[in-house]
PDB file of C-alpha atoms in Angstrom:
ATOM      1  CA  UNK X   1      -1.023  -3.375   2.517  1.00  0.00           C
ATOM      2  CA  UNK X   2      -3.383  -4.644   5.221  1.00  0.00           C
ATOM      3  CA  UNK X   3      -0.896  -7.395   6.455  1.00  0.00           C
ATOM      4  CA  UNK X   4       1.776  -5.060   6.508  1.00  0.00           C
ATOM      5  CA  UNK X   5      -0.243  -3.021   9.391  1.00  0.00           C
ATOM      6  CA  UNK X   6      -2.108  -5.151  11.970  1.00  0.00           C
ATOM      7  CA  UNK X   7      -4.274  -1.930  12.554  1.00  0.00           C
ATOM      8  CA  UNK X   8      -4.955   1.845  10.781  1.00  0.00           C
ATOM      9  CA  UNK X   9      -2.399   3.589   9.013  1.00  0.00           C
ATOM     10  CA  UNK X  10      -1.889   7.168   8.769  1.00  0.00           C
ATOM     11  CA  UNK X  11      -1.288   9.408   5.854  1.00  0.00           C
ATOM     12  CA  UNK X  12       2.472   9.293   6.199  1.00  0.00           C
ATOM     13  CA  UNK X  13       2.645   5.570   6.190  1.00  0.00           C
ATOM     14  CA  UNK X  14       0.472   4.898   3.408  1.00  0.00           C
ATOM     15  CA  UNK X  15       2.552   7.184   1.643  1.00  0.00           C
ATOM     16  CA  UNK X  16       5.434   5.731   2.339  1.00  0.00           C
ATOM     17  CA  UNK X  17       4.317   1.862   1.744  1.00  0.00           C
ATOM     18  CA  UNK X  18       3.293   2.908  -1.731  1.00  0.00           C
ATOM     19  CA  UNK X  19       6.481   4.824  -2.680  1.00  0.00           C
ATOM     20  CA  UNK X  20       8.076   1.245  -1.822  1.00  0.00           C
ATOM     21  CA  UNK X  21       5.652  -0.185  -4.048  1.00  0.00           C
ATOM     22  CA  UNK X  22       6.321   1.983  -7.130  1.00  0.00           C
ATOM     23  CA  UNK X  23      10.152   1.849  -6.686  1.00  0.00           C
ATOM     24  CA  UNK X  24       9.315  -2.040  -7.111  1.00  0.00           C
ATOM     25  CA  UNK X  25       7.861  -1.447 -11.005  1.00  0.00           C
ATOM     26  CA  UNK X  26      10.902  -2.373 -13.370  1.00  0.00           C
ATOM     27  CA  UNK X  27      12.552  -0.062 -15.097  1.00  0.00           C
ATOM     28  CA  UNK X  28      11.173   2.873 -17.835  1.00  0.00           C
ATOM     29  CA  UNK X  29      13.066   1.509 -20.556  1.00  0.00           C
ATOM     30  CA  UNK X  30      12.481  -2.421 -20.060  1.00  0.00           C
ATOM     31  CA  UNK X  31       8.350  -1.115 -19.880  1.00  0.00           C
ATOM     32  CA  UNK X  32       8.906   0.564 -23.103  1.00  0.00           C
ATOM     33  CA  UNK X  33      10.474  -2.617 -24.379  1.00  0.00           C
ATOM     34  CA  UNK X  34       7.937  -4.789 -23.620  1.00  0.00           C
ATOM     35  CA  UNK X  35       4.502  -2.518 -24.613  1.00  0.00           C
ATOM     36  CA  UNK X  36       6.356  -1.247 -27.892  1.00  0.00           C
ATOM     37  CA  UNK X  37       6.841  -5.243 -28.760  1.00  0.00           C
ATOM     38  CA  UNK X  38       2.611  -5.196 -29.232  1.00  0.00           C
ATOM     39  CA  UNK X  39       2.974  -1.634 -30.687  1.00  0.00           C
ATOM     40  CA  UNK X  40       4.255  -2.800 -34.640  1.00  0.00           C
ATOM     41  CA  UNK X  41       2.857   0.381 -35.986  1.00  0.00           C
ATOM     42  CA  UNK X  42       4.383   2.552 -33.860  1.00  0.00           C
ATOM     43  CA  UNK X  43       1.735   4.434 -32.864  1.00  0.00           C
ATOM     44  CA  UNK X  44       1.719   4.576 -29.333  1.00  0.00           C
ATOM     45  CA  UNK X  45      -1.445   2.706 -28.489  1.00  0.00           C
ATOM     46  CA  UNK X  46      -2.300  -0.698 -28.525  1.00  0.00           C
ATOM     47  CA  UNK X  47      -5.646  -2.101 -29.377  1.00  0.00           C
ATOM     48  CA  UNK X  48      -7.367  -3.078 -26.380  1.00  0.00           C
ATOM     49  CA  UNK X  49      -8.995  -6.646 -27.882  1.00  0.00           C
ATOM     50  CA  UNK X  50      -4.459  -7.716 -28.537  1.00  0.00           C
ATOM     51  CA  UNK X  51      -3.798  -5.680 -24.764  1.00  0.00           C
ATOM     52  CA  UNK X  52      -6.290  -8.124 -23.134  1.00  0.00           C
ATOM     53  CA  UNK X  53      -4.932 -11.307 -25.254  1.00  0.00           C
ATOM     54  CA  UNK X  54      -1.770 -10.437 -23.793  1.00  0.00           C
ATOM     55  CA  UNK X  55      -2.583 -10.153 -20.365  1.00  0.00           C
ATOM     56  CA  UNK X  56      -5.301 -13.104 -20.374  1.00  0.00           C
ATOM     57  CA  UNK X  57      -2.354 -15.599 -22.561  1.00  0.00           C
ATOM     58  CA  UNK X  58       1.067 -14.843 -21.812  1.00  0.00           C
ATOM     59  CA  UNK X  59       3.381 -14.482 -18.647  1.00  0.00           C
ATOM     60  CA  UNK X  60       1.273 -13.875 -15.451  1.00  0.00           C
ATOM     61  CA  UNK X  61      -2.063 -14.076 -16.480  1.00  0.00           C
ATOM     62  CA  UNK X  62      -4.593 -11.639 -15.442  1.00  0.00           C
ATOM     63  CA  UNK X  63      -8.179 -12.752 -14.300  1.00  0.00           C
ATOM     64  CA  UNK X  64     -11.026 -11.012 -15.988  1.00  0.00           C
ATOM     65  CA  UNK X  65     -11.391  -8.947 -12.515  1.00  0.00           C
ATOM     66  CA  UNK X  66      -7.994  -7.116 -12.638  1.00  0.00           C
ATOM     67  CA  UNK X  67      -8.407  -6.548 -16.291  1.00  0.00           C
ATOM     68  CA  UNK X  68     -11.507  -4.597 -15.595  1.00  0.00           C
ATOM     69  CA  UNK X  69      -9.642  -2.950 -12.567  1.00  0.00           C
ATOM     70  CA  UNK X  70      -7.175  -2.006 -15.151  1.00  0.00           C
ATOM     71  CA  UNK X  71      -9.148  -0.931 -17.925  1.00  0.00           C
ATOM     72  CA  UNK X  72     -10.592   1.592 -15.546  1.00  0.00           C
ATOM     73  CA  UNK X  73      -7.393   3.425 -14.969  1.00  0.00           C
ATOM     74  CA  UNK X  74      -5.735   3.337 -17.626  1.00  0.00           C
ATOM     75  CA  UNK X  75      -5.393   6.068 -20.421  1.00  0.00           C
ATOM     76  CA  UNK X  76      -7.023   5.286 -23.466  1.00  0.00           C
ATOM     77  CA  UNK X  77      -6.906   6.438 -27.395  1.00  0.00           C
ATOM     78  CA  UNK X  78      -9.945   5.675 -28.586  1.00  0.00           C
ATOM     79  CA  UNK X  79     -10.448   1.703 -28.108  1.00  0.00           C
ATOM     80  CA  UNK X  80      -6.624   1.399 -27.734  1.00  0.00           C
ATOM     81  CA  UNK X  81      -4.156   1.780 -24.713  1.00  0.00           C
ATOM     82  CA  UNK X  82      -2.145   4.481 -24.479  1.00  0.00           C
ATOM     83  CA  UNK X  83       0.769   2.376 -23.325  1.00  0.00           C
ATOM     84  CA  UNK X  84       3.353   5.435 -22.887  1.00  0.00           C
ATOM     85  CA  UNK X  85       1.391   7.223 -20.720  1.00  0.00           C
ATOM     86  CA  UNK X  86       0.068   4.231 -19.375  1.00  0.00           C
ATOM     87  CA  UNK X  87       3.523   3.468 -18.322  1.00  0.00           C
ATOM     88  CA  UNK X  88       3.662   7.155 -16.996  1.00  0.00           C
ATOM     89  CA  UNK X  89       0.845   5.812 -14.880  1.00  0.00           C
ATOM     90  CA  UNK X  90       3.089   2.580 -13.874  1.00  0.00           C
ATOM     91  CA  UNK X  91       6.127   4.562 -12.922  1.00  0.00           C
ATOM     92  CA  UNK X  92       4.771   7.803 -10.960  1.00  0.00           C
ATOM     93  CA  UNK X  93       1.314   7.320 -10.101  1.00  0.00           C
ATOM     94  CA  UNK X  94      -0.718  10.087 -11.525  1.00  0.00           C
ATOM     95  CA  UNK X  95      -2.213  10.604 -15.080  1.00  0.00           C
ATOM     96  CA  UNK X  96      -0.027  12.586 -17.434  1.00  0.00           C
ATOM     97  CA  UNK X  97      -1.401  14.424 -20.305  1.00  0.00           C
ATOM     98  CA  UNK X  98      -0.636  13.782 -23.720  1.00  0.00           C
ATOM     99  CA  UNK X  99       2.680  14.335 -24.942  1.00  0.00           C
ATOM    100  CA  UNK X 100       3.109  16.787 -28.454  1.00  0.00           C
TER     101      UNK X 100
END
């Protein structure tokens, strides 16, 4: 965000920049796809030691930095992501409380 504004941004813009950034997320579905492939139980979490694997070993890996970052936000069951709120989180940018 700082190179898109040489200087200080007001409310409005920052608001705007990061409504372009969350329209660039991919789609619900194809996020529920891809968490609910390390979700074989169907339970709606994933343990956090096969989350990190995943992030640290496959596709763009993450550095030990942004999984901390991550870990931080994101909604937890126990020592397990909750990946469909966590998605929730993704998509909308706000926490969401559990679903019934």
């Amino acid at each position: 965000m700082c190179k898109v504004s040489p200087g200080q941004i007001n409310f409005t813009a920052f608001l705007t920049f990061m409504g372009e950034k969350l329209q660039d997320t991919d789609p619900e579905d194809v996020l529920h796809n891809a968490f609910a492939c390390f979700d074989v139980q169907n339970t709606g979490a994933i343990n956090q030691k096969i989350f990190t694997n995943a992030l640290t070993q496959l596709g763009d890996r993450f550095s030990k930095e942004e999984i901390a970052q991550m870990y931080d936000v994101a909604p937890m069951k126990g020592d397990s992501v909750d990946w469909k709120r966590f998605i929730k989180l993704i998509k909308y940018g706000g926490d969401f409380e559990e679903e019934a």
